Amino acid sequence: MPLCPAPVRPTGAAGHRSHLPEVTFCAHPIAGQRRGGQHRRMKHVLREVIQPLSLAGLLAIAAVALSFNAIPSTHGGWRWVGLAGFTVLFLLHDLLPRQYVVRNVSLLLQAALALGLTALQPRAGTTPVLLVMLVAQLAMVWPPLRVVAMALAMNAIMYAVFVRAGFDNALLSVVVYVSFQAFAALTAYYARSAERARDALAYVNADLLATRALLADSARDAERLRLARELHDVAGHKLTAMRINLRLLAADPALAGRDDIRVVEQLSADLLSDIRNVVQSLRDDHGLDLHTALRALAAPFPRPALRLQIDPDVRVTDARVAELLLRLVQEALTNAVRHADANEVAVHLQCQDAQLRVDIHDDGHRAERIREGNGITGMRERLAALHGQLQLERTAQGGMHLIATLPR
């Protein structure tokens, strides 16, 4: 169980040892790194604009704009307004909050603008390219059946526009664009699947790194305790017996006054004292290295960043408690990514009123009330098994605030 003793002299970062055994490779870099890529990156908006997919989309939009100049129209002003609106929504798609309603409204507005531009400029032949771009976006965020239904609806409207404009081969034209849309949607779908597989692998790898760090530290502490017991029970016992026999020899009148016996007796006393000091040093427990394990858990992910604070007087010696803390932080990171679009998760471990208190909050923005899913339920069950409690709150900005307490 967690211990909250008087403060001890820290031996590493955050009061913990700064190195782990060789089995935990790169332990020191993980514990000490600042994740500079998160602090020295270019502005988020600019990064989204100049990414390859956005540049390719801007190139297609530029081609549509050039076609507007090539074909005069009585709706010139509306064309440019519609194209500008589509461009803004296209670029802001990845910057918008990840709430379901906001993203869907943005995509539906893009569909309306693309179809409106097609109706205003049916003979240009370039405006349906915007629908190809839109279908690719839909495939990245919507389930396949919904994408197919939306694509069928948009292409039915496009077919009606072509028929109204007097196209001789309206159906053939629509089929050509449908093939482009299908190719774009499948490419986006497979890219989305690859990203999910990569993220799942990163989660598993991070979990393995963090668990291995705790196991290595726990195994080392167990070995230190075993050595301390062996030294005390074997070497200490025999040295004590030797000192008793040396004292008996020194008390023998026939050997009284011999310096060599006195020296040997003094050396045995010093050796016994040294062994006791070594045993005490081996038994001194600074707790498991939570700092390295928690850093390892968050290291593979670019966001959210983990801001970790562990008070110097926090010592966790029970592997069950260490694993529980690991799962708490892991669940907080997962929720921050999936439900809040957070950039940072702050974790603070402290001793308070003879209890270990874990304070976790993120800077996400949840529009709705926080609902307890399987993850939060699992956290409550883990805490209850160790006689702990969990409080779940919502910050003023919409972030999640978790407060877990464990008895000593």
Short mmCIF file of C-alpha atoms in Angstrom, two decimals:
data_model
loop_
_atom_site.label_atom_id
_atom_site.label_comp_id
_atom_site.label_asym_id
_atom_site.label_seq_id
_atom_site.Cartn_x
_atom_site.Cartn_y
_atom_site.Cartn_z
CA MET A 1 0.00 0.00 0.00
CA PRO A 2 1.15 3.59 -0.47
CA LEU A 3 3.27 5.11 2.23
CA CYS A 4 3.39 8.78 3.17
CA PRO A 5 6.43 9.05 5.45
CA ALA A 6 8.50 12.01 6.39
CA PRO A 7 10.29 13.56 3.39
CA VAL A 8 13.46 11.78 2.35
CA ARG A 9 16.39 13.04 0.39
CA PRO A 10 15.57 12.64 -3.32
CA THR A 11 17.93 10.54 -5.35
CA GLY A 12 16.68 11.43 -8.79
CA ALA A 13 14.00 13.22 -10.73
CA ALA A 14 10.97 13.98 -8.59
CA GLY A 15 12.57 12.26 -5.62
CA HIS A 16 13.03 8.92 -7.35
CA ARG A 17 16.00 7.03 -8.72
CA SER A 18 16.97 8.35 -12.12
CA HIS A 19 18.20 5.04 -13.53
CA LEU A 20 16.66 1.63 -13.96
CA PRO A 21 18.26 -1.77 -14.57
CA GLU A 22 19.38 -2.64 -18.08
CA VAL A 23 16.15 -4.52 -18.77
CA THR A 24 14.36 -1.16 -18.92
CA PHE A 25 16.16 0.33 -21.88
CA CYS A 26 16.09 4.11 -22.39
CA ALA A 27 14.64 4.57 -18.90
CA HIS A 28 16.58 7.74 -18.18
CA PRO A 29 15.69 9.50 -21.46
CA ILE A 30 12.00 8.72 -20.93
CA ALA A 31 12.04 10.02 -17.38
CA GLY A 32 13.89 13.20 -18.21
CA GLN A 33 12.79 14.13 -21.69
CA ARG A 34 10.77 17.29 -22.30
CA ARG A 35 9.15 16.00 -25.48
CA GLY A 36 10.59 18.93 -27.34
CA GLY A 37 8.58 18.18 -30.46
CA GLN A 38 5.52 19.40 -28.61
CA HIS A 39 7.14 22.65 -27.46
CA ARG A 40 9.04 23.63 -30.59
CA ARG A 41 6.50 22.91 -33.29
CA MET A 42 5.10 25.46 -35.70
CA LYS A 43 1.71 27.01 -35.12
CA HIS A 44 -1.08 24.46 -35.28
CA VAL A 45 -3.11 26.30 -37.92
CA LEU A 46 -0.16 26.76 -40.26
CA ARG A 47 0.81 23.12 -39.87
CA GLU A 48 -2.66 21.95 -40.92
CA VAL A 49 -2.71 24.26 -43.94
CA ILE A 50 0.62 23.15 -45.40
CA GLN A 51 0.26 19.42 -44.81
CA PRO A 52 0.35 17.42 -48.09
CA LEU A 53 -3.35 16.54 -48.22
CA SER A 54 -4.37 20.14 -47.62
CA LEU A 55 -1.99 21.34 -50.33
CA ALA A 56 -3.43 18.80 -52.78
CA GLY A 57 -6.92 20.00 -51.94
CA LEU A 58 -5.92 23.63 -52.42
CA LEU A 59 -4.48 22.72 -55.82
CA ALA A 60 -7.83 21.20 -56.85
CA ILE A 61 -9.68 24.28 -55.57
CA ALA A 62 -7.32 26.50 -57.55
CA ALA A 63 -8.16 24.52 -60.69
CA VAL A 64 -11.87 25.12 -60.03
CA ALA A 65 -11.18 28.83 -59.60
CA LEU A 66 -9.30 28.97 -62.92
CA SER A 67 -12.25 27.32 -64.64
CA PHE A 68 -14.48 30.11 -63.32
CA ASN A 69 -12.32 32.65 -65.12
CA ALA A 70 -12.42 30.63 -68.33
CA ILE A 71 -16.23 30.37 -68.48
CA PRO A 72 -18.27 33.57 -68.02
CA SER A 73 -21.40 33.36 -65.89
CA THR A 74 -24.14 35.64 -64.68
CA HIS A 75 -23.57 34.24 -61.17
CA GLY A 76 -19.93 35.30 -60.96
CA GLY A 77 -20.11 36.81 -57.48
CA TRP A 78 -21.97 33.89 -55.94
CA ARG A 79 -19.49 31.45 -57.44
CA TRP A 80 -16.59 33.09 -55.68
CA VAL A 81 -18.46 33.37 -52.39
CA GLY A 82 -19.37 29.67 -52.52
CA LEU A 83 -15.84 28.60 -53.44
CA ALA A 84 -14.35 30.75 -50.68
CA GLY A 85 -16.74 29.23 -48.14
CA PHE A 86 -15.90 25.70 -49.25
CA THR A 87 -12.18 26.46 -49.03
CA VAL A 88 -12.45 27.83 -45.50
CA LEU A 89 -14.46 24.84 -44.28
CA PHE A 90 -12.06 22.44 -45.99
CA LEU A 91 -9.03 23.98 -44.30
CA LEU A 92 -10.73 24.24 -40.92
CA HIS A 93 -11.98 20.65 -40.92
CA ASP A 94 -9.07 19.31 -38.83
CA LEU A 95 -9.03 22.40 -36.62
CA LEU A 96 -12.67 22.28 -35.57
CA PRO A 97 -13.61 20.75 -32.21
CA ARG A 98 -14.14 17.01 -32.45
CA GLN A 99 -17.70 17.13 -31.24
CA TYR A 100 -20.06 15.08 -33.39
CA VAL A 101 -22.44 17.93 -34.25
CA VAL A 102 -19.77 20.49 -35.16
CA ARG A 103 -17.95 18.19 -37.57
CA ASN A 104 -21.17 17.02 -39.22
CA VAL A 105 -22.46 20.55 -39.72
CA SER A 106 -19.17 21.50 -41.36
CA LEU A 107 -19.32 18.52 -43.74
CA LEU A 108 -22.96 19.14 -44.64
CA LEU A 109 -22.19 22.79 -45.39
CA GLN A 110 -19.35 21.72 -47.67
CA ALA A 111 -21.74 19.37 -49.48
CA ALA A 112 -24.30 22.14 -49.94
CA LEU A 113 -21.67 24.56 -51.25
CA ALA A 114 -20.17 22.00 -53.64
CA LEU A 115 -23.58 21.08 -55.06
CA GLY A 116 -24.53 24.75 -55.27
CA LEU A 117 -21.37 25.53 -57.25
CA THR A 118 -22.11 22.59 -59.54
CA ALA A 119 -25.59 23.97 -60.17
CA LEU A 120 -24.22 27.47 -60.86
CA GLN A 121 -21.45 26.23 -63.16
CA PRO A 122 -22.51 22.82 -64.56
CA ARG A 123 -20.62 23.23 -67.85
CA ALA A 124 -17.28 23.93 -66.22
CA GLY A 125 -16.72 20.25 -65.50
CA THR A 126 -14.48 21.01 -62.53
CA THR A 127 -16.86 21.75 -59.68
CA PRO A 128 -17.72 18.04 -59.11
CA VAL A 129 -14.08 17.63 -58.08
CA LEU A 130 -15.11 19.31 -54.83
CA LEU A 131 -17.45 16.38 -54.18
CA VAL A 132 -14.54 13.98 -54.65
CA MET A 133 -12.62 15.88 -51.96
CA LEU A 134 -15.66 15.88 -49.70
CA VAL A 135 -16.23 12.13 -50.01
CA ALA A 136 -12.61 11.55 -48.99
CA GLN A 137 -13.21 13.68 -45.90
CA LEU A 138 -16.39 11.79 -45.09
CA ALA A 139 -14.59 8.46 -45.32
CA MET A 140 -12.12 9.64 -42.67
CA VAL A 141 -14.77 10.43 -40.04
CA TRP A 142 -17.99 8.60 -40.92
CA PRO A 143 -18.76 4.86 -40.98
CA PRO A 144 -18.82 3.29 -44.47
CA LEU A 145 -22.60 2.87 -44.76
CA ARG A 146 -23.22 6.51 -43.93
CA VAL A 147 -20.60 7.59 -46.47
CA VAL A 148 -22.27 5.48 -49.18
CA ALA A 149 -25.70 6.93 -48.35
CA MET A 150 -24.36 10.49 -48.44
CA ALA A 151 -22.51 9.86 -51.71
CA LEU A 152 -25.65 8.42 -53.33
CA ALA A 153 -27.68 11.45 -52.28
CA MET A 154 -25.08 13.94 -53.56
CA ASN A 155 -24.66 12.13 -56.88
CA ALA A 156 -28.42 11.93 -57.37
CA ILE A 157 -28.58 15.71 -56.98
CA MET A 158 -25.62 16.12 -59.34
CA TYR A 159 -27.36 13.91 -61.92
CA ALA A 160 -30.49 16.08 -61.69
CA VAL A 161 -28.33 19.19 -62.19
CA PHE A 162 -26.69 17.69 -65.28
CA VAL A 163 -30.04 16.67 -66.76
CA ARG A 164 -31.45 20.14 -66.13
CA ALA A 165 -28.38 21.66 -67.80
CA GLY A 166 -29.02 19.57 -70.94
CA PHE A 167 -26.15 17.09 -70.73
CA ASP A 168 -26.42 14.41 -73.42
CA ASN A 169 -24.61 11.82 -71.31
CA ALA A 170 -25.53 12.95 -67.81
CA LEU A 171 -25.48 9.43 -66.39
CA LEU A 172 -22.07 8.66 -67.88
CA SER A 173 -20.65 11.89 -66.47
CA VAL A 174 -21.99 11.06 -63.02
CA VAL A 175 -20.59 7.52 -63.20
CA VAL A 176 -17.14 8.93 -64.02
CA TYR A 177 -17.23 11.19 -60.98
CA VAL A 178 -18.60 8.37 -58.83
CA SER A 179 -15.57 6.26 -59.76
CA PHE A 180 -13.27 9.09 -58.65
CA GLN A 181 -15.22 9.40 -55.41
CA ALA A 182 -15.04 5.66 -54.77
CA PHE A 183 -11.28 5.66 -55.29
CA ALA A 184 -10.84 8.64 -52.96
CA ALA A 185 -13.14 7.12 -50.32
CA LEU A 186 -11.39 3.74 -50.36
CA THR A 187 -7.97 5.39 -50.14
CA ALA A 188 -9.12 7.51 -47.20
CA TYR A 189 -10.76 4.50 -45.52
CA TYR A 190 -7.61 2.38 -45.72
CA ALA A 191 -5.53 5.31 -44.50
CA ARG A 192 -7.92 5.70 -41.57
CA SER A 193 -7.68 1.98 -40.80
CA ALA A 194 -3.88 2.16 -40.91
CA GLU A 195 -3.89 5.12 -38.53
CA ARG A 196 -6.14 3.27 -36.09
CA ALA A 197 -3.92 0.20 -36.22
CA ARG A 198 -0.87 2.39 -35.63
CA ASP A 199 -2.53 4.10 -32.67
CA ALA A 200 -3.58 0.77 -31.18
CA LEU A 201 -0.03 -0.54 -31.54
CA ALA A 202 1.33 2.62 -29.95
CA TYR A 203 -1.04 2.18 -26.98
CA VAL A 204 0.05 -1.42 -26.52
CA ASN A 205 3.72 -0.51 -26.83
CA ALA A 206 3.39 2.32 -24.32
CA ASP A 207 1.59 0.01 -21.90
CA LEU A 208 4.34 -2.59 -22.25
CA LEU A 209 7.07 0.00 -21.68
CA ALA A 210 5.40 1.36 -18.56
CA THR A 211 4.63 -2.10 -17.17
CA ARG A 212 8.17 -3.28 -17.84
CA ALA A 213 9.57 -0.27 -16.02
CA LEU A 214 7.49 -1.12 -12.95
CA LEU A 215 8.34 -4.81 -13.15
CA ALA A 216 12.06 -4.09 -13.45
CA ASP A 217 11.97 -1.74 -10.48
CA SER A 218 9.90 -4.17 -8.44
CA ALA A 219 12.24 -7.06 -9.30
CA ARG A 220 15.25 -5.01 -8.30
CA ASP A 221 13.71 -4.06 -4.97
CA ALA A 222 12.80 -7.69 -4.30
CA GLU A 223 16.40 -8.74 -5.01
CA ARG A 224 17.73 -6.03 -2.70
CA LEU A 225 15.45 -7.26 0.07
CA ARG A 226 16.54 -10.87 -0.49
CA LEU A 227 20.22 -9.89 -0.30
CA ALA A 228 19.57 -7.90 2.87
CA ARG A 229 17.93 -10.92 4.49
CA GLU A 230 20.73 -13.26 3.43
CA LEU A 231 23.42 -10.93 4.76
CA HIS A 232 21.57 -10.51 8.05
CA ASP A 233 20.62 -14.13 8.58
CA VAL A 234 23.79 -15.84 7.30
CA ALA A 235 26.80 -13.54 7.41
CA GLY A 236 25.54 -11.53 10.36
CA HIS A 237 24.78 -14.65 12.39
CA LYS A 238 28.19 -16.21 11.74
CA LEU A 239 30.05 -12.98 12.50
CA THR A 240 28.17 -12.68 15.79
CA ALA A 241 29.15 -16.25 16.68
CA MET A 242 32.77 -15.51 15.75
CA ARG A 243 32.83 -12.42 17.98
CA ILE A 244 31.50 -14.43 20.93
CA ASN A 245 34.26 -17.01 20.46
CA LEU A 246 36.91 -14.29 20.14
CA ARG A 247 35.73 -12.74 23.38
CA LEU A 248 36.00 -16.12 25.09
CA LEU A 249 39.56 -16.47 23.78
CA ALA A 250 40.43 -12.98 24.95
CA ALA A 251 39.08 -13.86 28.41
CA ASP A 252 41.28 -16.97 28.62
CA PRO A 253 44.11 -16.28 31.15
CA ALA A 254 46.56 -18.17 28.95
CA LEU A 255 45.89 -15.80 26.03
CA ALA A 256 45.35 -12.62 27.99
CA GLY A 257 47.22 -9.61 26.68
CA ARG A 258 47.81 -10.91 23.16
CA ASP A 259 47.46 -8.07 20.66
CA ASP A 260 46.62 -10.30 17.70
CA ILE A 261 43.46 -11.59 19.38
CA ARG A 262 42.44 -8.05 20.33
CA VAL A 263 42.96 -6.86 16.73
CA VAL A 264 40.96 -9.76 15.28
CA GLU A 265 38.15 -9.11 17.76
CA GLN A 266 38.07 -5.41 16.79
CA LEU A 267 38.09 -6.25 13.07
CA SER A 268 35.16 -8.63 13.54
CA ALA A 269 33.25 -5.91 15.39
CA ASP A 270 33.92 -3.43 12.55
CA LEU A 271 32.93 -5.99 9.93
CA LEU A 272 29.68 -6.79 11.73
CA SER A 273 28.90 -3.08 11.96
CA ASP A 274 29.61 -2.63 8.24
CA ILE A 275 27.34 -5.53 7.32
CA ARG A 276 24.55 -4.08 9.44
CA ASN A 277 24.95 -0.76 7.65
CA VAL A 278 24.83 -2.50 4.27
CA VAL A 279 21.70 -4.41 5.28
CA GLN A 280 20.04 -1.19 6.43
CA SER A 281 21.00 0.51 3.16
CA LEU A 282 19.54 -2.35 1.14
CA ARG A 283 16.33 -2.20 3.14
CA ASP A 284 15.93 1.55 2.63
CA ASP A 285 13.09 1.69 0.11
CA HIS A 286 12.46 4.80 -1.97
CA GLY A 287 9.45 3.18 -3.63
CA LEU A 288 8.78 2.19 -7.21
CA ASP A 289 9.84 4.62 -9.91
CA LEU A 290 6.44 5.95 -10.96
CA HIS A 291 8.00 8.89 -12.75
CA THR A 292 9.71 6.73 -15.37
CA ALA A 293 6.73 4.38 -15.77
CA LEU A 294 4.22 7.19 -16.30
CA ARG A 295 6.53 9.01 -18.70
CA ALA A 296 6.94 5.79 -20.67
CA LEU A 297 3.17 5.48 -20.86
CA ALA A 298 2.74 8.91 -22.47
CA ALA A 299 5.96 9.14 -24.49
CA PRO A 300 4.76 7.57 -27.79
CA PHE A 301 1.91 10.05 -28.28
CA PRO A 302 2.38 13.57 -29.65
CA ARG A 303 -0.66 14.79 -27.74
CA PRO A 304 -1.90 15.24 -25.17
CA ALA A 305 1.27 16.19 -23.35
CA LEU A 306 1.69 14.77 -19.86
CA ARG A 307 2.52 17.30 -17.12
CA LEU A 308 3.60 15.14 -14.21
CA GLN A 309 4.24 16.24 -10.64
CA ILE A 310 5.13 13.73 -7.91
CA ASP A 311 5.77 15.18 -4.45
CA PRO A 312 9.06 14.06 -2.84
CA ASP A 313 7.29 12.41 0.10
CA VAL A 314 5.26 10.08 -2.14
CA ARG A 315 6.49 6.49 -1.97
CA VAL A 316 4.64 3.56 -3.47
CA THR A 317 6.04 0.15 -2.60
CA ASP A 318 3.06 -2.04 -3.49
CA ALA A 319 3.06 -3.18 -7.13
CA ARG A 320 -0.75 -3.33 -7.09
CA VAL A 321 -0.98 0.35 -6.21
CA ALA A 322 1.61 1.24 -8.84
CA GLU A 323 -0.36 -0.64 -11.50
CA LEU A 324 -3.55 1.10 -10.39
CA LEU A 325 -1.91 4.52 -10.78
CA LEU A 326 -0.67 3.48 -14.20
CA ARG A 327 -4.19 2.53 -15.30
CA LEU A 328 -5.65 5.76 -13.91
CA VAL A 329 -3.30 7.90 -15.96
CA GLN A 330 -3.74 5.68 -19.01
CA GLU A 331 -7.52 6.06 -18.89
CA ALA A 332 -7.20 9.82 -18.42
CA LEU A 333 -4.94 10.08 -21.47
CA THR A 334 -7.31 7.97 -23.55
CA ASN A 335 -10.36 10.03 -22.57
CA ALA A 336 -8.52 13.28 -23.25
CA VAL A 337 -7.73 12.16 -26.80
CA ARG A 338 -11.04 10.55 -27.73
CA HIS A 339 -13.59 12.79 -26.07
CA ALA A 340 -12.06 16.18 -25.27
CA ASP A 341 -9.46 16.99 -27.95
CA ALA A 342 -7.12 18.00 -25.12
CA ASN A 343 -3.58 19.25 -25.54
CA GLU A 344 -2.37 18.55 -22.00
CA VAL A 345 -3.13 16.22 -19.11
CA ALA A 346 -1.84 17.27 -15.69
CA VAL A 347 -1.16 14.59 -13.06
CA HIS A 348 -0.27 15.40 -9.45
CA LEU A 349 0.56 12.72 -6.85
CA GLN A 350 0.71 13.88 -3.25
CA CYS A 351 0.29 12.68 0.33
CA GLN A 352 -2.62 14.36 2.08
CA ASP A 353 -4.15 13.47 5.44
CA ALA A 354 -2.46 10.06 5.59
CA GLN A 355 -3.75 9.26 2.11
CA LEU A 356 -2.29 9.10 -1.36
CA ARG A 357 -4.16 11.61 -3.52
CA VAL A 358 -4.05 11.50 -7.32
CA ASP A 359 -5.26 14.65 -9.05
CA ILE A 360 -5.74 14.42 -12.84
CA HIS A 361 -7.27 17.02 -15.13
CA ASP A 362 -7.07 17.92 -18.82
CA ASP A 363 -7.60 21.12 -20.82
CA GLY A 364 -10.16 19.62 -23.19
CA HIS A 365 -13.52 21.09 -24.14
CA ARG A 366 -16.51 18.82 -23.68
CA ALA A 367 -19.79 20.43 -24.65
CA GLU A 368 -21.92 17.84 -22.92
CA ARG A 369 -22.05 16.38 -19.43
CA ILE A 370 -19.37 13.80 -18.73
CA ARG A 371 -20.80 10.31 -18.87
CA GLU A 372 -19.19 7.42 -17.09
CA GLY A 373 -18.28 4.67 -19.52
CA ASN A 374 -16.59 1.32 -19.06
CA GLY A 375 -13.21 2.96 -18.49
CA ILE A 376 -14.36 5.08 -15.55
CA THR A 377 -16.30 2.14 -14.14
CA GLY A 378 -13.18 0.01 -14.31
CA MET A 379 -11.22 2.69 -12.49
CA ARG A 380 -13.79 2.76 -9.68
CA GLU A 381 -13.63 -1.02 -9.37
CA ARG A 382 -9.83 -1.04 -9.20
CA LEU A 383 -9.88 1.65 -6.51
CA ALA A 384 -12.60 -0.10 -4.52
CA ALA A 385 -10.50 -3.28 -4.46
CA LEU A 386 -7.80 -1.30 -2.63
CA HIS A 387 -10.30 0.61 -0.46
CA GLY A 388 -9.92 3.78 -2.52
CA GLN A 389 -12.40 6.29 -3.91
CA LEU A 390 -12.83 8.23 -7.16
CA GLN A 391 -14.44 11.62 -7.76
CA LEU A 392 -15.32 12.71 -11.30
CA GLU A 393 -15.87 16.39 -12.08
CA ARG A 394 -16.06 18.68 -15.11
CA THR A 395 -13.91 21.80 -15.22
CA ALA A 396 -15.30 25.18 -16.19
CA GLN A 397 -13.67 24.88 -19.63
CA GLY A 398 -15.14 21.44 -20.25
CA GLY A 399 -12.18 19.30 -19.23
CA MET A 400 -12.33 16.20 -17.05
CA HIS A 401 -11.11 16.33 -13.44
CA LEU A 402 -10.40 13.06 -11.63
CA ILE A 403 -9.55 12.86 -7.94
CA ALA A 404 -8.55 9.43 -6.62
CA THR A 405 -7.66 8.75 -2.99
CA LEU A 406 -6.08 5.66 -1.46
CA PRO A 407 -5.59 4.87 2.21
CA ARG A 408 -2.12 4.38 3.67
#
